[in-house]
Each structure stands twice: as structure tokens, then as C-alpha cells.
Short mmCIF file of C-alpha atoms in Angstrom, two decimals:
data_model
loop_
_atom_site.label_atom_id
_atom_site.label_comp_id
_atom_site.label_asym_id
_atom_site.label_seq_id
_atom_site.Cartn_x
_atom_site.Cartn_y
_atom_site.Cartn_z
CA UNK A 1 -18.06 13.61 -14.63
CA UNK A 2 -19.66 16.86 -14.76
CA UNK A 3 -23.72 17.52 -15.69
CA UNK A 4 -25.81 20.88 -15.58
CA UNK A 5 -28.05 18.29 -16.62
CA UNK A 6 -32.62 18.51 -14.93
CA UNK A 7 -32.33 14.61 -13.53
CA UNK A 8 -34.73 12.95 -11.22
CA UNK A 9 -33.93 9.77 -10.39
CA UNK A 10 -36.38 7.01 -9.29
CA UNK A 11 -35.76 4.34 -6.79
CA UNK A 12 -37.82 1.23 -7.19
CA UNK A 13 -36.89 -1.30 -4.32
CA UNK A 14 -35.59 2.08 -2.44
CA UNK A 15 -35.39 -0.06 1.10
CA UNK A 16 -33.43 -3.50 -0.23
CA UNK A 17 -29.82 -4.43 -0.17
CA UNK A 18 -28.83 -2.82 -3.13
CA UNK A 19 -30.26 0.27 -2.91
CA UNK A 20 -29.29 0.97 1.13
CA UNK A 21 -24.83 -0.43 0.05
CA UNK A 22 -24.40 1.12 -3.35
CA UNK A 23 -26.86 2.93 -4.97
CA UNK A 24 -27.70 5.88 -2.08
CA UNK A 25 -23.82 6.09 -0.75
CA UNK A 26 -23.01 6.58 -4.54
CA UNK A 27 -25.09 9.02 -5.38
CA UNK A 28 -24.38 11.00 -2.10
CA UNK A 29 -21.10 10.49 -2.80
CA UNK A 30 -20.95 12.12 -5.73
CA UNK A 31 -23.19 15.01 -4.44
CA UNK A 32 -20.21 15.02 -1.66
CA UNK A 33 -17.94 15.82 -4.69
CA UNK A 34 -19.88 18.87 -5.88
CA UNK A 35 -21.11 19.57 -9.23
CA UNK A 36 -20.91 15.88 -10.06
CA UNK A 37 -24.34 16.36 -9.98
CA UNK A 38 -27.13 18.92 -10.53
CA UNK A 39 -28.45 20.77 -7.60
CA UNK A 40 -31.58 20.66 -9.49
CA UNK A 41 -31.19 16.41 -8.97
CA UNK A 42 -33.97 14.87 -7.31
CA UNK A 43 -33.70 11.16 -5.61
CA UNK A 44 -37.25 9.76 -5.09
CA UNK A 45 -36.99 5.76 -2.91
CA UNK A 46 -39.57 3.81 -4.29
CA UNK A 47 -40.92 0.98 -1.48
CA UNK A 48 -44.68 0.71 0.13
CA UNK A 49 -43.33 -0.75 3.71
CA UNK A 50 -42.09 2.22 4.65
CA UNK A 51 -44.92 4.89 6.02
CA UNK A 52 -43.72 8.90 4.73
CA UNK A 53 -40.84 10.78 3.91
CA UNK A 54 -40.30 10.76 7.59
CA UNK A 55 -40.00 7.47 7.76
CA UNK A 56 -36.73 6.82 5.08
CA UNK A 57 -35.24 9.17 5.79
CA UNK A 58 -34.99 8.18 9.33
CA UNK A 59 -34.85 4.65 7.68
CA UNK A 60 -31.54 5.48 5.42
CA UNK A 61 -29.83 6.97 8.08
CA UNK A 62 -30.28 4.52 10.01
CA UNK A 63 -29.17 1.58 7.20
CA UNK A 64 -27.77 3.51 4.67
CA UNK A 65 -25.42 6.53 6.83
CA UNK A 66 -23.25 3.36 7.98
CA UNK A 67 -22.13 2.57 3.82
CA UNK A 68 -20.99 5.60 2.78
CA UNK A 69 -17.89 7.43 3.33
CA UNK A 70 -15.27 5.10 4.41
CA UNK A 71 -13.18 8.99 5.62
CA UNK A 72 -16.45 9.51 7.94
CA UNK A 73 -19.43 11.00 6.63
CA UNK A 74 -19.36 15.00 6.03
CA UNK A 75 -22.04 16.42 8.70
CA UNK A 76 -22.78 19.37 5.67
CA UNK A 77 -22.93 17.27 3.28
CA UNK A 78 -25.33 14.97 4.38
CA UNK A 79 -27.67 17.09 5.21
CA UNK A 80 -28.27 18.43 1.74
CA UNK A 81 -27.86 15.20 -0.25
CA UNK A 82 -31.12 14.03 2.67
CA UNK A 83 -32.64 17.24 1.20
CA UNK A 84 -31.91 15.80 -2.54
CA UNK A 85 -34.44 12.65 -1.74
CA UNK A 86 -38.64 12.66 -1.38
CA UNK A 87 -41.01 9.16 -1.28
CA UNK A 88 -43.19 7.47 -2.44
CA UNK A 89 -45.46 4.61 -1.46
CA UNK A 90 -46.05 2.51 -3.98
CA UNK A 91 -47.78 -1.75 -4.19
CA UNK A 92 -44.90 -2.82 -7.01
CA UNK A 93 -47.48 -5.67 -7.71
CA UNK A 94 -50.45 -2.66 -7.74
CA UNK A 95 -50.10 -0.74 -11.29
CA UNK A 96 -53.28 1.78 -10.60
CA UNK A 97 -50.41 3.05 -7.68
CA UNK A 98 -48.58 4.43 -10.65
CA UNK A 99 -50.49 7.03 -10.87
CA UNK A 100 -48.84 8.70 -7.15
CA UNK A 101 -44.94 8.07 -9.09
CA UNK A 102 -47.06 9.72 -12.47
CA UNK A 103 -48.30 13.09 -9.86
CA UNK A 104 -45.07 12.83 -8.10
CA UNK A 105 -43.41 13.34 -11.83
CA UNK A 106 -45.00 16.15 -12.92
CA UNK A 107 -43.83 19.23 -14.11
CA UNK A 108 -40.49 17.49 -13.53
CA UNK A 109 -37.33 19.10 -16.20
CA UNK A 110 -34.68 16.66 -17.38
CA UNK A 111 -34.14 14.11 -17.80
CA UNK A 112 -36.23 10.47 -16.22
CA UNK A 113 -33.81 7.45 -14.72
CA UNK A 114 -35.28 5.07 -12.90
CA UNK A 115 -33.04 2.76 -12.02
CA UNK A 116 -34.86 -1.39 -10.83
CA UNK A 117 -32.83 -2.58 -7.54
CA UNK A 118 -35.40 -5.19 -7.85
CA UNK A 119 -36.35 -8.70 -8.88
CA UNK A 120 -36.07 -10.29 -12.29
CA UNK A 121 -39.87 -11.23 -12.57
CA UNK A 122 -40.81 -7.41 -11.59
CA UNK A 123 -38.69 -6.22 -14.24
CA UNK A 124 -42.06 -6.34 -16.71
CA UNK A 125 -44.97 -5.63 -14.91
CA UNK A 126 -43.00 -2.96 -13.39
CA UNK A 127 -41.34 -1.33 -17.00
CA UNK A 128 -45.34 -2.07 -18.38
CA UNK A 129 -46.73 0.45 -15.38
CA UNK A 130 -44.09 3.19 -15.68
CA UNK A 131 -46.01 3.27 -20.25
CA UNK A 132 -49.36 2.67 -18.40
CA UNK A 133 -49.01 5.98 -16.91
CA UNK A 134 -47.27 7.52 -20.05
CA UNK A 135 -43.39 7.91 -17.55
CA UNK A 136 -41.80 6.08 -20.48
CA UNK A 137 -40.73 8.90 -22.57
CA UNK A 138 -38.17 10.80 -21.70
CA UNK A 139 -36.36 8.37 -19.08
CA UNK A 140 -33.60 5.73 -18.64
CA UNK A 141 -33.78 2.64 -17.10
CA UNK A 142 -31.39 0.72 -16.12
CA UNK A 143 -31.21 -2.92 -14.99
CA UNK A 144 -29.58 -5.36 -12.93
CA UNK A 145 -28.82 -9.45 -13.06
CA UNK A 146 -29.77 -10.94 -13.08
CA UNK A 147 -32.09 -10.49 -16.54
CA UNK A 148 -33.48 -13.37 -16.85
CA UNK A 149 -32.69 -17.87 -16.13
CA UNK A 150 -31.40 -19.10 -19.11
CA UNK A 151 -31.18 -17.39 -23.50
CA UNK A 152 -34.62 -17.95 -23.24
CA UNK A 153 -36.31 -16.14 -20.09
CA UNK A 154 -33.37 -13.02 -20.80
CA UNK A 155 -35.12 -13.09 -24.38
CA UNK A 156 -38.75 -12.87 -22.66
CA UNK A 157 -37.87 -9.76 -20.28
CA UNK A 158 -35.43 -8.01 -23.45
CA UNK A 159 -38.21 -8.19 -25.01
CA UNK A 160 -41.22 -6.83 -23.21
CA UNK A 161 -39.17 -3.90 -21.39
CA UNK A 162 -37.78 -3.66 -25.76
CA UNK A 163 -41.41 -3.01 -27.37
CA UNK A 164 -41.10 -0.18 -23.69
CA UNK A 165 -38.73 1.49 -23.96
CA UNK A 166 -35.84 1.76 -27.16
CA UNK A 167 -32.14 0.39 -26.33
CA UNK A 168 -31.18 3.51 -26.39
CA UNK A 169 -32.57 4.08 -23.65
CA UNK A 170 -32.22 0.82 -21.51
CA UNK A 171 -28.66 0.30 -18.96
CA UNK A 172 -28.61 -3.22 -18.25
CA UNK A 173 -25.36 -2.78 -15.75
CA UNK A 174 -22.65 -4.53 -14.95
CA UNK A 175 -20.63 -3.33 -12.01
CA UNK A 176 -17.27 -4.55 -12.67
CA UNK A 177 -16.66 -2.97 -15.76
CA UNK A 178 -17.27 0.50 -13.87
CA UNK A 179 -14.25 -0.54 -11.91
CA UNK A 180 -10.90 1.49 -11.93
CA UNK A 181 -8.63 -1.16 -13.25
CA UNK A 182 -10.88 -2.56 -15.88
CA UNK A 183 -10.89 1.76 -17.63
CA UNK A 184 -7.40 1.60 -16.16
CA UNK A 185 -6.65 -1.88 -18.56
CA UNK A 186 -9.05 0.22 -21.94
CA UNK A 187 -5.70 2.48 -20.62
CA UNK A 188 -3.29 0.26 -20.23
CA UNK A 189 -3.93 -1.85 -23.97
CA UNK A 190 -4.87 1.45 -26.52
CA UNK A 191 -2.96 4.61 -24.70
CA UNK A 192 0.44 3.12 -24.81
CA UNK A 193 2.91 1.30 -27.22
CA UNK A 194 4.97 -1.00 -25.04
CA UNK A 195 1.39 -4.23 -24.89
CA UNK A 196 0.00 -3.94 -28.09
CA UNK A 197 2.71 -5.93 -29.40
CA UNK A 198 2.68 -7.94 -26.52
CA UNK A 199 -1.18 -8.77 -26.36
CA UNK A 200 -2.29 -11.34 -28.57
CA UNK A 201 -0.80 -15.53 -29.05
CA UNK A 202 2.81 -15.06 -30.07
CA UNK A 203 3.49 -14.15 -26.93
CA UNK A 204 0.74 -14.99 -24.25
CA UNK A 205 1.07 -18.44 -22.66
CA UNK A 206 -2.58 -17.89 -20.89
CA UNK A 207 -5.21 -15.45 -18.60
CA UNK A 208 -6.50 -16.32 -15.63
CA UNK A 209 -9.12 -14.51 -14.71
CA UNK A 210 -10.50 -14.77 -11.20
CA UNK A 211 -13.45 -13.71 -8.39
CA UNK A 212 -13.22 -14.78 -5.42
CA UNK A 213 -15.42 -14.35 -2.44
CA UNK A 214 -14.73 -15.45 1.36
CA UNK A 215 -18.47 -15.13 1.92
CA UNK A 216 -21.06 -17.09 2.16
CA UNK A 217 -24.27 -17.09 0.22
CA UNK A 218 -25.58 -14.65 3.34
CA UNK A 219 -29.63 -13.43 3.66
CA UNK A 220 -29.82 -14.31 -0.92
CA UNK A 221 -30.00 -18.56 0.20
CA UNK A 222 -33.22 -18.89 -2.06
CA UNK A 223 -32.23 -16.55 -4.26
CA UNK A 224 -28.75 -18.25 -4.59
CA UNK A 225 -29.94 -21.65 -4.75
CA UNK A 226 -32.48 -20.87 -7.93
CA UNK A 227 -29.67 -19.39 -9.07
CA UNK A 228 -25.71 -20.64 -8.70
CA UNK A 229 -22.46 -19.52 -9.82
CA UNK A 230 -22.56 -19.75 -12.78
CA UNK A 231 -25.62 -17.80 -13.95
CA UNK A 232 -25.44 -15.21 -11.19
CA UNK A 233 -20.85 -14.50 -12.26
CA UNK A 234 -19.99 -16.16 -14.63
CA UNK A 235 -23.01 -15.00 -17.19
CA UNK A 236 -22.11 -11.99 -16.60
CA UNK A 237 -18.76 -10.45 -14.69
CA UNK A 238 -16.17 -13.27 -15.21
CA UNK A 239 -17.41 -13.13 -18.96
CA UNK A 240 -17.90 -8.98 -20.14
CA UNK A 241 -13.97 -8.40 -18.16
CA UNK A 242 -13.06 -11.68 -20.86
CA UNK A 243 -14.76 -10.04 -23.41
CA UNK A 244 -13.08 -6.01 -21.90
CA UNK A 245 -9.57 -8.19 -22.21
CA UNK A 246 -9.68 -10.02 -25.15
CA UNK A 247 -10.98 -7.88 -27.16
CA UNK A 248 -9.77 -5.53 -29.88
CA UNK A 249 -8.97 -2.11 -30.30
CA UNK A 250 -12.03 -0.20 -30.96
CA UNK A 251 -11.72 3.42 -33.44
CA UNK A 252 -13.02 5.77 -31.01
CA UNK A 253 -14.09 4.93 -27.61
CA UNK A 254 -17.87 5.82 -27.91
CA UNK A 255 -20.51 4.14 -26.62
CA UNK A 256 -21.16 1.21 -30.02
CA UNK A 257 -17.16 1.64 -31.12
CA UNK A 258 -17.04 -0.66 -27.33
CA UNK A 259 -19.68 -2.98 -27.64
CA UNK A 260 -19.11 -4.25 -31.52
CA UNK A 261 -15.44 -4.80 -29.97
CA UNK A 262 -16.97 -7.29 -26.88
CA UNK A 263 -19.66 -8.70 -28.99
CA UNK A 264 -16.99 -9.74 -31.59
CA UNK A 265 -15.43 -11.92 -28.62
CA UNK A 266 -18.74 -13.37 -27.38
CA UNK A 267 -18.76 -14.44 -30.55
CA UNK A 268 -16.00 -15.83 -31.23
CA UNK A 269 -15.77 -17.99 -28.35
CA UNK A 270 -15.42 -21.51 -29.02
CA UNK A 271 -18.27 -23.40 -28.09
CA UNK A 272 -18.13 -26.35 -25.90
CA UNK A 273 -19.15 -29.55 -26.71
CA UNK A 274 -21.27 -30.41 -24.15
CA UNK A 275 -19.76 -34.50 -24.43
CA UNK A 276 -16.28 -32.33 -23.60
CA UNK A 277 -17.16 -29.87 -20.22
CA UNK A 278 -15.92 -32.37 -17.42
CA UNK A 279 -12.68 -31.56 -19.45
CA UNK A 280 -12.93 -27.90 -19.75
CA UNK A 281 -15.48 -26.87 -16.95
CA UNK A 282 -15.99 -27.82 -13.32
CA UNK A 283 -18.55 -27.23 -10.47
CA UNK A 284 -17.60 -26.77 -6.65
CA UNK A 285 -19.90 -26.97 -4.00
CA UNK A 286 -18.45 -25.81 -0.25
CA UNK A 287 -18.79 -28.14 3.01
CA UNK A 288 -17.42 -26.61 6.47
CA UNK A 289 -14.59 -25.72 7.23
CA UNK A 290 -12.76 -22.52 8.46
CA UNK A 291 -12.04 -18.74 7.24
CA UNK A 292 -9.56 -16.54 8.90
CA UNK A 293 -10.08 -18.50 12.15
CA UNK A 294 -14.13 -18.88 12.73
CA UNK A 295 -15.82 -21.71 11.87
CA UNK A 296 -18.09 -21.60 8.84
CA UNK A 297 -21.55 -24.03 8.23
CA UNK A 298 -21.92 -26.16 4.77
CA UNK A 299 -23.27 -24.63 2.32
CA UNK A 300 -26.17 -26.93 1.96
CA UNK A 301 -26.84 -26.14 5.76
CA UNK A 302 -27.94 -22.90 5.26
CA UNK A 303 -30.80 -20.76 5.61
CA UNK A 304 -33.14 -20.95 3.01
CA UNK A 305 -30.84 -23.50 0.66
CA UNK A 306 -32.58 -27.23 0.00
CA UNK A 307 -30.30 -29.29 2.20
CA UNK A 308 -30.03 -32.16 -0.84
CA UNK A 309 -29.14 -28.97 -3.37
CA UNK A 310 -26.54 -29.69 -5.63
CA UNK A 311 -26.26 -25.66 -6.57
CA UNK A 312 -23.11 -25.22 -7.96
CA UNK A 313 -20.73 -22.28 -5.45
CA UNK A 314 -17.61 -22.85 -6.86
CA UNK A 315 -17.48 -22.38 -11.03
CA UNK A 316 -13.71 -23.23 -13.09
CA UNK A 317 -14.47 -23.33 -16.72
CA UNK A 318 -11.49 -22.87 -19.48
CA UNK A 319 -12.66 -20.56 -22.43
CA UNK A 320 -10.76 -20.36 -25.99
CA UNK A 321 -11.58 -17.62 -28.87
CA UNK A 322 -11.38 -18.73 -32.74
CA UNK A 323 -9.60 -15.71 -33.53
CA UNK A 324 -6.09 -14.73 -35.10
CA UNK A 325 -5.25 -12.83 -32.72
CA UNK A 326 -6.35 -15.84 -28.95
CA UNK A 327 -6.75 -18.53 -30.98
CA UNK A 328 -4.73 -22.02 -28.96
CA UNK A 329 -4.21 -19.16 -26.01
CA UNK A 330 -6.54 -20.50 -23.05
CA UNK A 331 -8.63 -18.02 -20.54
CA UNK A 332 -8.73 -20.03 -17.93
CA UNK A 333 -12.65 -18.22 -15.82
CA UNK A 334 -12.91 -18.18 -11.78
CA UNK A 335 -15.16 -17.95 -9.29
CA UNK A 336 -16.29 -18.94 -5.37
CA UNK A 337 -17.85 -17.82 -2.29
CA UNK A 338 -15.76 -19.05 0.84
CA UNK A 339 -12.69 -19.35 -1.36
CA UNK A 340 -9.49 -18.56 0.62
CA UNK A 341 -9.15 -15.06 0.44
CA UNK A 342 -12.01 -11.90 -0.56
CA UNK A 343 -10.00 -11.48 -4.46
CA UNK A 344 -10.72 -9.73 -7.80
CA UNK A 345 -7.99 -9.56 -10.78
CA UNK A 346 -6.98 -10.84 -14.67
CA UNK A 347 -3.21 -13.14 -15.19
CA UNK A 348 -2.23 -12.47 -18.45
CA UNK A 349 0.67 -14.92 -17.55
CA UNK A 350 3.05 -14.24 -21.06
CA UNK A 351 4.98 -16.48 -22.62
CA UNK A 352 8.28 -17.82 -21.80
CA UNK A 353 11.52 -16.31 -23.17
CA UNK A 354 12.79 -18.95 -26.76
CA UNK A 355 16.79 -20.17 -26.00
CA UNK A 356 18.04 -18.27 -21.81
CA UNK A 357 21.35 -18.22 -21.67
CA UNK A 358 20.51 -16.46 -18.11
CA UNK A 359 19.50 -20.19 -16.58
CA UNK A 360 16.28 -22.64 -16.35
CA UNK A 361 14.50 -20.01 -14.38
CA UNK A 362 14.09 -16.88 -17.08
CA UNK A 363 12.60 -20.69 -19.37
CA UNK A 364 10.20 -20.76 -16.67
CA UNK A 365 6.04 -19.27 -17.83
CA UNK A 366 5.09 -16.97 -16.45
CA UNK A 367 8.67 -14.90 -15.56
CA UNK A 368 6.74 -12.86 -17.09
CA UNK A 369 2.53 -11.77 -15.55
CA UNK A 370 0.73 -8.56 -15.94
CA UNK A 371 -2.61 -8.81 -13.12
CA UNK A 372 -5.09 -6.32 -12.65
CA UNK A 373 -6.19 -6.38 -9.39
CA UNK A 374 -9.65 -4.74 -9.01
CA UNK A 375 -10.59 -5.75 -5.91
CA UNK A 376 -9.86 -6.03 -2.77
CA UNK A 377 -7.03 -3.01 -3.85
CA UNK A 378 -6.73 -1.78 -7.06
CA UNK A 379 -3.76 -1.99 -8.72
CA UNK A 380 -1.59 -2.54 -11.70
CA UNK A 381 1.57 -4.83 -11.62
CA UNK A 382 4.14 -6.28 -13.65
CA UNK A 383 6.09 -8.88 -12.93
CA UNK A 384 10.04 -10.35 -14.33
CA UNK A 385 12.69 -11.48 -13.77
CA UNK A 386 15.71 -9.39 -12.57
CA UNK A 387 19.04 -10.65 -10.98
CA UNK A 388 19.06 -10.94 -6.97
CA UNK A 389 22.31 -8.82 -5.57
CA UNK A 390 25.73 -11.31 -4.63
CA UNK A 391 27.81 -13.80 -6.84
CA UNK A 392 26.20 -15.15 -9.41
CA UNK A 393 23.90 -15.12 -12.23
CA UNK A 394 21.21 -15.76 -10.14
CA UNK A 395 17.77 -14.06 -11.16
CA UNK A 396 14.36 -13.23 -8.20
CA UNK A 397 11.02 -11.61 -9.41
CA UNK A 398 10.25 -8.20 -9.26
CA UNK A 399 7.79 -6.32 -10.13
CA UNK A 400 6.38 -3.01 -11.49
CA UNK A 401 3.62 -1.29 -9.10
CA UNK A 402 0.89 1.27 -10.24
CA UNK A 403 -1.24 1.20 -6.91
CA UNK A 404 -4.05 3.80 -8.45
CA UNK A 405 -4.43 4.91 -4.34
CA UNK A 406 -0.65 6.02 -3.66
CA UNK A 407 0.27 7.50 -7.53
CA UNK A 408 -3.20 9.56 -8.29
CA UNK A 409 -3.69 11.92 -4.32
CA UNK A 410 -7.97 12.33 -5.33
CA UNK A 411 -9.58 10.19 -4.60
CA UNK A 412 -11.12 7.12 -6.87
CA UNK A 413 -14.42 7.02 -8.40
CA UNK A 414 -16.76 3.33 -6.87
CA UNK A 415 -17.62 1.75 -9.71
CA UNK A 416 -20.90 2.66 -8.68
CA UNK A 417 -20.90 5.58 -8.35
CA UNK A 418 -19.05 5.72 -12.32
CA UNK A 419 -22.10 3.97 -14.03
CA UNK A 420 -24.73 5.76 -12.53
CA UNK A 421 -23.23 9.30 -13.20
CA UNK A 422 -23.24 8.06 -16.63
CA UNK A 423 -26.89 6.78 -15.98
CA UNK A 424 -27.84 10.88 -15.28
CA UNK A 425 -25.76 12.20 -18.17
CA UNK A 426 -26.64 9.23 -20.46
CA UNK A 427 -23.13 7.38 -21.26
CA UNK A 428 -23.51 4.09 -22.70
CA UNK A 429 -19.99 2.43 -23.41
CA UNK A 430 -20.32 0.37 -20.48
CA UNK A 431 -23.66 -0.96 -20.42
CA UNK A 432 -24.70 -4.51 -21.51
CA UNK A 433 -26.29 -4.38 -24.21
CA UNK A 434 -28.91 -6.43 -25.68
CA UNK A 435 -26.86 -8.75 -28.39
CA UNK A 436 -23.93 -9.10 -25.91
CA UNK A 437 -26.29 -10.79 -23.16
CA UNK A 438 -27.38 -13.43 -25.48
CA UNK A 439 -24.09 -13.92 -26.62
CA UNK A 440 -22.35 -15.18 -23.83
CA UNK A 441 -26.06 -16.69 -23.10
CA UNK A 442 -25.43 -19.04 -25.83
CA UNK A 443 -22.10 -20.18 -25.16
CA UNK A 444 -23.19 -21.11 -21.27
CA UNK A 445 -26.22 -22.25 -21.93
CA UNK A 446 -24.75 -25.61 -22.79
CA UNK A 447 -23.26 -26.13 -19.63
CA UNK A 448 -26.09 -25.92 -17.84
CA UNK A 449 -27.65 -28.11 -19.75
CA UNK A 450 -25.55 -30.67 -19.27
CA UNK A 451 -25.76 -29.66 -15.38
CA UNK A 452 -29.10 -30.21 -15.38
CA UNK A 453 -29.75 -33.32 -17.48
CA UNK A 454 -26.13 -34.77 -16.04
CA UNK A 455 -27.83 -34.32 -12.61
CA UNK A 456 -24.29 -34.98 -11.00
CA UNK A 457 -23.22 -32.84 -7.16
CA UNK A 458 -21.05 -31.27 -7.44
CA UNK A 459 -18.00 -31.41 -6.81
CA UNK A 460 -17.28 -30.71 -2.45
CA UNK A 461 -13.90 -29.12 -1.84
CA UNK A 462 -14.31 -26.89 2.07
CA UNK A 463 -14.37 -23.09 3.48
CA UNK A 464 -11.82 -20.81 3.50
CA UNK A 465 -9.58 -23.24 0.44
CA UNK A 466 -8.98 -22.52 -2.77
CA UNK A 467 -11.29 -25.05 -4.34
CA UNK A 468 -11.61 -28.53 -5.07
CA UNK A 469 -8.77 -29.67 -6.11
CA UNK A 470 -10.48 -30.32 -10.56
CA UNK A 471 -9.97 -27.19 -10.65
CA UNK A 472 -6.50 -27.05 -9.66
CA UNK A 473 -6.12 -30.75 -12.34
CA UNK A 474 -7.10 -28.23 -15.09
CA UNK A 475 -5.06 -25.95 -14.81
CA UNK A 476 -2.26 -28.51 -14.57
CA UNK A 477 -2.71 -30.38 -18.16
CA UNK A 478 -1.77 -26.99 -19.63
CA UNK A 479 1.41 -27.01 -17.89
CA UNK A 480 0.25 -24.20 -15.53
CA UNK A 481 -1.21 -23.42 -12.54
CA UNK A 482 -3.47 -20.67 -10.61
CA UNK A 483 -1.48 -17.72 -9.57
CA UNK A 484 -1.90 -18.51 -5.62
CA UNK A 485 -0.37 -22.40 -5.96
CA UNK A 486 2.72 -20.73 -7.93
CA UNK A 487 3.43 -18.30 -5.28
#
């Protein structure tokens, strides 16, 4: 991950929540590790509510420092990291201010990275303003989600940005693709002969992908109420994880080889007939409840949320892939806020043995399963049956455990750190290509449209539970259940 390339990293939205919690801490960790960032590399923060660099450094010390280094801050490394930071005060609504940025970047060697940690409504104006002062050459642009509200608006943004930046300059970020277990999923599948023969419909009964959060909408009520869980999580994170799980082996790990295979999965998703949406998609909204002993309010009473809102905070959907490898295997995707636990995981349930002389437990589907935990602790567990000690042939579930923090002594790289280094070094494999994004929007649009026209309220669920009962009923129709229900 080392680079000798000089760079200038320009951070739009330099005082925003994403910059505070993720981007600047990730850049600090790369700096602290040594050798990952060129010594000449600079970070230029852009904002309009800060007077000058001194005031911005004070802001970074107050708001960013608490989010870095779980094991404490290295004060020497922190001081030298702050030396990398410069500041330009710009009103993003005034294109003429971008001459100030052009002057600040004049004469700098190396690549320019423009990270747009702003609302999507600013993506096109920022790109056009950059082009107006000649800053779109020898540069890369990073676009945060959500990229549009639907296929039409996503295409409009991509068309406008594509007039200014070539596709190979555009980095559409999905931080789940940078997580260590997702990378290890690729290594597990394509680096070992053990799993590949089993990674198909003959041996896999079903696959679950869950991203669950304990938190509510926090201070994002106004944004979230116009977005919802399907747009916020399913269209991007969950479908990207699905494409990684289900993709064919690429001929190499170069960016287009990997993304070509992901695209084939997204294009093979079975279209959902609007008449079947009630059978294969569940939407819910949390009501008041209790999480870890603390009472939490209903979604409709959160700040910024309309009291009569029909926005979903939970989605569970059954997905099918129409190709030879996965035909007939259901993929169950689930995401929600104010659920019972914070967890992101992929569960591969293998089929039961066709005949067993060892008893009924060996014939149970899911007795063999692979659980890839993305958060909070990053692990890969392979479950199988073994004989319990003692008299008789009694079987119990045991697991082989790869816990990265115990097996590898060196610290794991956080997702944003890996992805930011990939941008600086020009590696596109872990970023979403436009055609992938279009295929994902095209698949979710029938659900969006049906929910909008039906105008039915989401199914209620109490905060601190695992969502509406209908999500469990959907799996029960296929003779299975969510992992936590079995445990």
C-alpha cells in the first residue's frame, strides 16, 4: 500500500460529519503508519464556515482527534499530520470562489484528488466549477453515496460528471467494499481449492446478508426521511456485497476484471414483478422501544422526520440470480435501524447431507455454514457438526474461527483508509463503475415505484427487536430462518 507519488487531497465538506469521523481519521492512520503517504502529500480542506487555517486546525483538534486511534493518539505523529493540512475558505455556491482553490493548488506536483463529502445536490456544481478553472485535468474525483434518488437522477448526475471527468477518473465509493473480511472473502474463494467446488446451487441452500444498526437516524432525520433504507443501504451496500459473494472468478484482480464479474451478477438478478413485491420485500418502520436498557423514541418523532412519514427504516428482500451457478438459491438481504444489535454479516448456509446414519441433526439444513462477520468484530467462522464427548453418537455444532485481530499481529486497515490509499494510487477495483450502479438502480426501481404508488404504511416493529415479523415469515416459507433466530 506504499506510494512514492506526490498528491494533493482536496476535501470538500471539510467540517462535515463524514470528514470528522471517517476521512480525516483514515488519512491520519495512513500518515501515522509511515510510508503509506508521500512526504510531500498535502491535504487541503475546503469549507465556508471557518475563517482561516488556524481556526480549522483548532476545529480538527476538537472534532477529529477523538475519532482517531483506538489505542490513543501518537502526539508526534498527530503534530506532523496537522502540518500536512491546509485550508481554503470557499462558498461552494459561488463558482468564482474556485479561483482561490486554483491559486492555492498552482504549481503543485503529482495527482489531485477531489473528495466530495457533500450532499449529492452539490456534486455537479462542484465539478463544473472545478472545470471552469481548469482543475479537472490530472485529477480524480471521489463521489459519496447516495448518487441520485432513482435511476433517472443517478444518470443525470453521472452524465454531468462524465462530461467533465473520464470514467477512469471517477471513484464512486462504497466503504463496505474496503472492509477486511470482504477482501478476505475474495481470498477465501479464489485462493483456496476448498470452497470453490461448493460455491454453487448444488451445495448452497440459501445465503443471508444483513446490515443491522442499533442507532436511529440521529441528526440525519431530514435527509433520511427523503431517502429510506432501500435507497440508503440496499441499492448500494447490500447489492455490492451480494455481487462479491456471487461473482464468477475473475481472470485477474485488476479493476475491470473484478467489476466485469460483479456487473454480470447485477444484470442476472431476477426482475421483480410488481405483483409479487408484497411476497418478496418487507418494509418496516421502528416504533418506540428499548435498546440495551434505554428507551428510544419512534421514528416518526425523531427530529427532522414528518409525523405521518411512510419512510421505511427496515427492508428485507428475497433476491434470485438467474444463472447456472445460483439458479434456485434464495439470497435474503436485510437492513434496518434501531434493531437488536449492530452487526453486518454474510451467512452461507450449505445443504444438509443427503443421507445420514448419525441422526436427524446431520440432516438439518444450515448444519454446515460459513459466517463472515464484517462488524463489529471482523471474523470468518466455518460451522460443522462434531460428536459430543460421552456415550452415544450425539452431534453438536462447532466452528473453526479466523479472528483477524488474534491471527494477524499487525493492525487491520480500516475500510476508508484502504479506499483513500487506492484513490491516491489510482486503483479502481474497489470502487463502483457506472454500469454497476445503473444495474442496481434498475433492479430496485420496481420496489420503489410500487411502495410509492401503493401508499401503504410500513409494518411497525419495536426498537430493539429484529424487525417486523413478516421478515421472519418470508424466510419460513423457504424452510429457513435468520441466523439469530436459530441460535
